[in-house]
mmCIF file of C-alpha atoms in Angstrom:
data_model
loop_
_atom_site.group_PDB
_atom_site.id
_atom_site.type_symbol
_atom_site.label_atom_id
_atom_site.label_comp_id
_atom_site.label_asym_id
_atom_site.label_seq_id
_atom_site.Cartn_x
_atom_site.Cartn_y
_atom_site.Cartn_z
ATOM 1 C CA MET A 1 14.686 75.983 62.764
ATOM 2 C CA THR A 2 14.415 79.351 61.030
ATOM 3 C CA TYR A 3 13.696 78.388 57.446
ATOM 4 C CA ALA A 4 14.460 81.845 56.086
ATOM 5 C CA ASN A 5 18.094 81.289 57.134
ATOM 6 C CA LEU A 6 18.350 77.666 56.024
ATOM 7 C CA PHE A 7 21.107 78.370 53.494
ATOM 8 C CA ARG A 8 22.780 81.302 55.255
ATOM 9 C CA LEU A 9 26.353 80.914 56.469
ATOM 10 C CA ASP A 10 26.851 84.157 58.371
ATOM 11 C CA GLY A 11 29.946 84.044 60.565
ATOM 12 C CA ARG A 12 30.964 80.553 59.441
ATOM 13 C CA HIS A 13 34.437 79.760 58.176
ATOM 14 C CA ILE A 14 34.541 77.644 55.016
ATOM 15 C CA VAL A 15 37.781 76.519 53.376
ATOM 16 C CA VAL A 16 37.623 75.870 49.629
ATOM 17 C CA VAL A 17 40.687 74.011 48.375
ATOM 18 C CA GLY A 18 41.087 74.522 44.648
ATOM 19 C CA GLY A 19 39.210 77.812 44.789
ATOM 20 C CA GLY A 20 41.453 79.572 42.298
ATOM 21 C CA SER A 21 39.419 78.548 39.247
ATOM 22 C CA GLY A 22 36.566 76.472 37.882
ATOM 23 C CA ILE A 23 34.014 74.910 40.218
ATOM 24 C CA GLY A 24 36.017 75.998 43.255
ATOM 25 C CA ARG A 25 35.883 79.643 42.227
ATOM 26 C CA GLU A 26 32.115 79.616 41.733
ATOM 27 C CA ALA A 27 31.635 77.809 45.049
ATOM 28 C CA VAL A 28 33.592 80.536 46.840
ATOM 29 C CA ARG A 29 31.447 83.224 45.259
ATOM 30 C CA ALA A 30 28.238 81.475 46.308
ATOM 31 C CA LEU A 31 29.414 80.798 49.854
ATOM 32 C CA ALA A 32 30.557 84.378 50.392
ATOM 33 C CA ALA A 33 27.261 85.664 48.959
ATOM 34 C CA HIS A 34 25.536 83.730 51.747
ATOM 35 C CA GLY A 35 27.671 85.335 54.445
ATOM 36 C CA ALA A 36 30.526 82.858 54.850
ATOM 37 C CA ASP A 37 34.093 83.887 55.568
ATOM 38 C CA VAL A 38 35.915 81.826 52.963
ATOM 39 C CA THR A 39 39.555 80.795 52.785
ATOM 40 C CA VAL A 40 40.432 80.371 49.106
ATOM 41 C CA ALA A 41 43.248 77.821 49.091
ATOM 42 C CA ASP A 42 45.068 77.092 45.853
ATOM 43 C CA ARG A 43 48.571 76.504 44.530
ATOM 44 C CA ASP A 44 47.802 79.341 42.088
ATOM 45 C CA VAL A 45 47.722 82.185 44.589
ATOM 46 C CA LYS A 46 47.007 84.748 41.848
ATOM 47 C CA GLY A 47 43.953 82.771 40.826
ATOM 48 C CA ALA A 48 42.900 82.559 44.472
ATOM 49 C CA ALA A 49 43.292 86.327 44.821
ATOM 50 C CA GLU A 50 41.141 86.879 41.735
ATOM 51 C CA THR A 51 38.482 84.584 43.168
ATOM 52 C CA ALA A 52 38.569 86.539 46.417
ATOM 53 C CA ARG A 53 38.146 89.793 44.495
ATOM 54 C CA LEU A 54 35.156 88.447 42.590
ATOM 55 C CA ALA A 55 33.576 87.098 45.773
ATOM 56 C CA GLN A 56 33.858 90.428 47.538
ATOM 57 C CA GLU A 57 32.060 92.087 44.637
ATOM 58 C CA GLU A 58 28.996 89.825 44.967
ATOM 59 C CA PRO A 59 26.012 91.985 45.978
ATOM 60 C CA PRO A 60 24.404 90.797 49.220
ATOM 61 C CA ALA A 61 20.783 89.757 49.461
ATOM 62 C CA PRO A 62 18.521 92.492 50.865
ATOM 63 C CA GLY A 63 19.126 92.822 54.577
ATOM 64 C CA SER A 64 22.143 90.486 54.520
ATOM 65 C CA ARG A 65 25.905 90.801 54.412
ATOM 66 C CA THR A 66 28.418 89.456 51.949
ATOM 67 C CA GLY A 67 31.078 87.404 53.679
ATOM 68 C CA THR A 68 34.805 87.669 53.184
ATOM 69 C CA ALA A 69 37.218 85.753 50.952
ATOM 70 C CA THR A 70 40.927 85.450 51.681
ATOM 71 C CA PRO A 71 43.497 83.817 49.374
ATOM 72 C CA TYR A 72 45.801 81.166 50.827
ATOM 73 C CA GLU A 73 48.649 79.562 48.886
ATOM 74 C CA LEU A 74 48.652 75.778 49.243
ATOM 75 C CA ASP A 75 50.147 72.844 47.358
ATOM 76 C CA VAL A 76 47.919 69.913 48.334
ATOM 77 C CA LEU A 77 50.659 67.421 47.422
ATOM 78 C CA ASP A 78 52.970 68.891 50.078
ATOM 79 C CA ALA A 79 52.013 66.972 53.234
ATOM 80 C CA GLU A 80 53.828 69.369 55.554
ATOM 81 C CA ALA A 81 52.115 72.375 53.950
ATOM 82 C CA VAL A 82 48.726 70.690 54.396
ATOM 83 C CA ARG A 83 49.396 70.111 58.104
ATOM 84 C CA ALA A 84 50.538 73.716 58.536
ATOM 85 C CA ALA A 85 47.421 74.961 56.746
ATOM 86 C CA ALA A 86 45.157 72.882 58.969
ATOM 87 C CA ALA A 87 46.844 74.317 62.050
ATOM 88 C CA ALA A 88 46.316 77.845 60.703
ATOM 89 C CA TRP A 89 42.658 77.211 59.874
ATOM 90 C CA GLY A 90 41.789 75.676 63.226
ATOM 91 C CA ALA A 91 38.366 74.043 63.033
ATOM 92 C CA PRO A 92 36.558 75.415 59.979
ATOM 93 C CA ASP A 93 32.826 74.935 59.731
ATOM 94 C CA GLY A 94 33.219 73.526 56.251
ATOM 95 C CA LEU A 95 35.906 72.087 53.997
ATOM 96 C CA VAL A 96 35.274 71.884 50.247
ATOM 97 C CA VAL A 97 37.893 70.145 48.098
ATOM 98 C CA THR A 98 37.677 70.689 44.340
ATOM 99 C CA VAL A 99 41.219 69.844 43.196
ATOM 100 C CA GLY A 100 41.603 67.113 40.594
ATOM 101 C CA ALA A 101 43.282 65.938 37.421
ATOM 102 C CA ASN A 102 42.562 63.670 34.481
ATOM 103 C CA VAL A 103 44.761 62.067 31.826
ATOM 104 C CA ARG A 104 42.583 60.567 29.107
ATOM 105 C CA LYS A 105 44.456 57.558 27.738
ATOM 106 C CA ARG A 106 43.838 53.893 27.161
ATOM 107 C CA ILE A 107 45.148 51.695 29.950
ATOM 108 C CA VAL A 108 47.962 50.275 27.813
ATOM 109 C CA ASP A 109 49.254 53.789 27.074
ATOM 110 C CA TYR A 110 49.229 55.087 30.670
ATOM 111 C CA THR A 111 52.543 55.749 32.383
ATOM 112 C CA LEU A 112 53.108 55.118 36.068
ATOM 113 C CA GLU A 113 53.970 58.789 36.480
ATOM 114 C CA GLU A 114 50.582 59.791 35.049
ATOM 115 C CA PHE A 115 48.853 57.222 37.250
ATOM 116 C CA ASP A 116 50.572 58.580 40.345
ATOM 117 C CA ARG A 117 49.681 62.197 39.560
ATOM 118 C CA VAL A 118 45.981 61.533 38.921
ATOM 119 C CA VAL A 119 45.627 59.397 42.054
ATOM 120 C CA ALA A 120 47.612 61.914 44.104
ATOM 121 C CA LEU A 121 45.355 64.837 43.213
ATOM 122 C CA ASN A 122 42.050 62.976 43.082
ATOM 123 C CA LEU A 123 42.460 60.816 46.172
ATOM 124 C CA ARG A 124 45.617 61.303 48.232
ATOM 125 C CA ALA A 125 45.120 65.071 48.536
ATOM 126 C CA HIS A 126 41.613 64.537 49.936
ATOM 127 C CA PHE A 127 42.950 61.949 52.368
ATOM 128 C CA ALA A 128 45.657 64.339 53.611
ATOM 129 C CA LEU A 129 43.228 67.240 54.009
ATOM 130 C CA VAL A 130 40.585 65.213 55.833
ATOM 131 C CA GLN A 131 43.182 63.632 58.106
ATOM 132 C CA ALA A 132 44.520 67.086 58.986
ATOM 133 C CA VAL A 133 41.241 69.011 59.339
ATOM 134 C CA ALA A 134 38.527 66.597 60.513
ATOM 135 C CA PRO A 135 39.871 65.954 64.039
ATOM 136 C CA ALA A 136 39.469 69.622 64.985
ATOM 137 C CA MET A 137 35.932 69.606 63.605
ATOM 138 C CA ALA A 138 35.203 66.515 65.686
ATOM 139 C CA GLU A 139 36.556 68.216 68.809
ATOM 140 C CA ARG A 140 34.058 71.026 68.281
ATOM 141 C CA GLY A 141 31.292 68.554 67.438
ATOM 142 C CA SER A 142 30.302 69.801 63.994
ATOM 143 C CA GLY A 143 31.547 70.317 60.462
ATOM 144 C CA SER A 144 30.837 69.499 56.836
ATOM 145 C CA VAL A 145 33.337 68.146 54.318
ATOM 146 C CA VAL A 146 32.502 68.089 50.604
ATOM 147 C CA GLY A 147 34.593 66.387 47.932
ATOM 148 C CA LEU A 148 34.169 66.684 44.166
ATOM 149 C CA ALA A 149 33.853 63.213 42.709
ATOM 150 C CA SER A 150 32.400 62.601 39.227
ATOM 151 C CA MET A 151 29.724 60.664 37.384
ATOM 152 C CA ARG A 152 32.731 58.613 36.238
ATOM 153 C CA ALA A 153 32.740 57.086 39.718
ATOM 154 C CA ILE A 154 29.819 54.964 38.537
ATOM 155 C CA GLN A 155 29.823 55.162 34.728
ATOM 156 C CA VAL A 156 32.907 54.890 32.555
ATOM 157 C CA GLU A 157 34.128 55.013 28.971
ATOM 158 C CA PRO A 158 37.431 54.074 27.277
ATOM 159 C CA GLY A 159 40.285 56.311 28.369
ATOM 160 C CA GLN A 160 38.939 57.067 31.848
ATOM 161 C CA SER A 161 40.404 54.180 33.849
ATOM 162 C CA VAL A 162 42.538 55.945 36.446
ATOM 163 C CA TYR A 163 40.289 58.983 36.731
ATOM 164 C CA ALA A 164 37.211 56.795 37.222
ATOM 165 C CA ALA A 165 38.965 54.542 39.722
ATOM 166 C CA SER A 166 40.246 57.486 41.762
ATOM 167 C CA LYS A 167 36.821 59.142 41.837
ATOM 168 C CA ALA A 168 35.150 55.892 42.902
ATOM 169 C CA GLY A 169 37.817 55.607 45.581
ATOM 170 C CA LEU A 170 37.071 59.149 46.732
ATOM 171 C CA VAL A 171 33.381 58.325 47.146
ATOM 172 C CA GLN A 172 34.177 55.297 49.290
ATOM 173 C CA PHE A 173 36.767 57.225 51.287
ATOM 174 C CA LEU A 174 34.238 59.952 52.112
ATOM 175 C CA ARG A 175 31.644 57.369 53.061
ATOM 176 C CA THR A 176 34.124 55.743 55.414
ATOM 177 C CA ALA A 177 34.954 59.140 56.928
ATOM 178 C CA ALA A 178 31.214 59.695 57.409
ATOM 179 C CA ALA A 179 31.022 56.434 59.352
ATOM 180 C CA GLU A 180 34.074 57.201 61.487
ATOM 181 C CA TRP A 181 33.295 60.831 62.388
ATOM 182 C CA GLY A 182 29.498 60.803 62.211
ATOM 183 C CA PRO A 183 29.099 60.093 65.936
ATOM 184 C CA ARG A 184 31.070 63.278 66.611
ATOM 185 C CA GLY A 185 28.942 65.487 64.384
ATOM 186 C CA VAL A 186 31.089 65.762 61.253
ATOM 187 C CA ARG A 187 29.439 65.124 57.887
ATOM 188 C CA PHE A 188 31.130 63.964 54.664
ATOM 189 C CA ASN A 189 29.524 64.018 51.221
ATOM 190 C CA ALA A 190 30.519 63.876 47.576
ATOM 191 C CA ILE A 191 29.223 65.795 44.582
ATOM 192 C CA ALA A 192 29.310 63.906 41.277
ATOM 193 C CA PRO A 193 29.255 66.382 38.389
ATOM 194 C CA GLY A 194 28.618 65.474 34.787
ATOM 195 C CA VAL A 195 30.367 67.351 31.993
ATOM 196 C CA VAL A 196 31.272 70.821 33.222
ATOM 197 C CA ARG A 197 33.031 73.462 31.147
ATOM 198 C CA THR A 198 36.218 74.200 33.108
ATOM 199 C CA PRO A 199 39.937 74.184 32.241
ATOM 200 C CA LEU A 200 39.896 70.436 32.998
ATOM 201 C CA THR A 201 37.754 69.880 29.883
ATOM 202 C CA ASP A 202 39.729 72.048 27.440
ATOM 203 C CA GLN A 203 40.819 68.934 25.529
ATOM 204 C CA ILE A 204 37.183 68.012 24.804
ATOM 205 C CA ALA A 205 36.095 71.564 24.008
ATOM 206 C CA ALA A 206 38.811 71.728 21.338
ATOM 207 C CA ASP A 207 37.120 68.878 19.433
ATOM 208 C CA PRO A 208 33.639 69.972 18.228
ATOM 209 C CA GLU A 209 32.444 66.422 17.540
ATOM 210 C CA TRP A 210 33.537 65.186 20.970
ATOM 211 C CA TYR A 211 32.108 68.262 22.685
ATOM 212 C CA ASP A 212 28.708 67.905 20.993
ATOM 213 C CA ALA A 213 28.541 64.173 21.662
ATOM 214 C CA TYR A 214 28.909 64.867 25.371
ATOM 215 C CA ALA A 215 26.294 67.627 25.199
ATOM 216 C CA GLN A 216 23.774 65.246 23.602
ATOM 217 C CA ALA A 217 24.368 62.422 26.092
ATOM 218 C CA SER A 218 22.463 63.969 29.001
ATOM 219 C CA ALA A 219 18.766 64.592 29.487
ATOM 220 C CA LEU A 220 19.307 68.351 29.282
ATOM 221 C CA ARG A 221 21.401 68.002 26.102
ATOM 222 C CA ARG A 222 24.030 70.506 27.138
ATOM 223 C CA TRP A 223 27.126 71.048 29.243
ATOM 224 C CA ALA A 224 27.032 72.608 32.694
ATOM 225 C CA GLY A 225 28.683 75.847 33.614
ATOM 226 C CA ALA A 226 30.862 75.773 36.725
ATOM 227 C CA GLU A 227 28.381 78.090 38.435
ATOM 228 C CA GLU A 228 25.725 75.357 38.238
ATOM 229 C CA LEU A 229 27.645 73.280 40.793
ATOM 230 C CA ALA A 230 27.783 76.086 43.362
ATOM 231 C CA GLY A 231 24.279 75.391 44.656
ATOM 232 C CA ALA A 232 25.150 71.800 45.471
ATOM 233 C CA VAL A 233 28.174 72.934 47.474
ATOM 234 C CA GLN A 234 26.087 75.571 49.240
ATOM 235 C CA TYR A 235 23.467 72.980 50.174
ATOM 236 C CA LEU A 236 25.939 70.480 51.609
ATOM 237 C CA VAL A 237 27.731 72.955 53.890
ATOM 238 C CA SER A 238 24.549 74.678 55.077
ATOM 239 C CA ASP A 239 21.907 73.813 57.656
ATOM 240 C CA ALA A 240 19.703 72.622 54.804
ATOM 241 C CA SER A 241 21.627 69.318 54.835
ATOM 242 C CA THR A 242 22.222 68.620 58.527
ATOM 243 C CA PHE A 243 20.991 65.005 58.206
ATOM 244 C CA VAL A 244 22.860 64.296 54.958
ATOM 245 C CA THR A 245 26.122 62.377 55.240
ATOM 246 C CA GLY A 246 27.812 59.563 53.366
ATOM 247 C CA SER A 247 25.887 60.592 50.259
ATOM 248 C CA VAL A 248 26.669 61.311 46.628
ATOM 249 C CA LEU A 249 24.787 64.234 45.112
ATOM 250 C CA THR A 250 24.735 63.754 41.337
ATOM 251 C CA VAL A 251 24.676 66.980 39.322
ATOM 252 C CA ASP A 252 24.990 65.678 35.778
ATOM 253 C CA GLY A 253 22.031 67.007 33.794
ATOM 254 C CA GLY A 254 20.496 63.547 33.870
ATOM 255 C CA TRP A 255 23.433 61.811 32.128
ATOM 256 C CA THR A 256 23.394 58.797 34.440
ATOM 257 C CA ALA A 257 19.584 58.642 34.414
ATOM 258 C CA VAL A 258 19.166 58.201 30.659
ATOM 259 C CA ASP A 259 20.789 56.049 28.016
ATOM 260 C CA GLY A 260 21.800 59.093 26.015
ATOM 261 C CA ARG A 261 22.722 57.180 22.858
ATOM 262 C CA TYR A 262 19.499 56.568 20.925
ATOM 263 C CA GLU A 263 15.993 57.959 21.143
ATOM 264 C CA PRO A 264 13.494 55.484 19.675
ATOM 265 C CA THR A 265 10.139 56.464 18.188
ATOM 266 C CA VAL A 266 7.547 54.957 20.530
#
């Protein structure tokens, strides 16, 4: 083990699905900065191209190289397109899936169409990607798959039923994949973010009271920036985590560790 290179990814191919914006974009930038050759897959190919441009502009660490970033247009709900993408990618060293959706409504107000869309993006897309990509990783004998779950997989509030259920399902799906492919060297882990300022949280940001309530609920008393999730992704696809699989890495500013509602004088 060369500890100086523990987080380096020189020459490794990492696919980031959902890399056109938000957490996915920042993950691409971090991975490329550590030498990875990143495929930036997204339905929004213009967003993916912008991510690739930003990644290529990252200055390398002294004595190191910046990797590459290449946009790739992909609709994760198109099963045939996912299979074609997997064939084109071969056996990547890492697969990071950041796509997702949320519809915040009480259960009684949810439509079946909304249910289907949230579950499709938060769970079915991950299933399709893993099913298409993991076998090639297993043939090579190594690989790391990272899915973006949520603190809502373990802690809920009114209006989060389908989102929370799909994220909990994603955690258990990745754990099962870890059990099935672990003997062949492929690792599967989830990251569970807290409140992160991305386009997915525009609805909350538009309501100052709601936004501040969320900020005050964590130990750090603030929201995360998307860039603050990049380190967790970097860790889970690097050699720093070679004995980590079937795990959930919580990156929530301490939200799930504290009550967050009342601070007594003691």
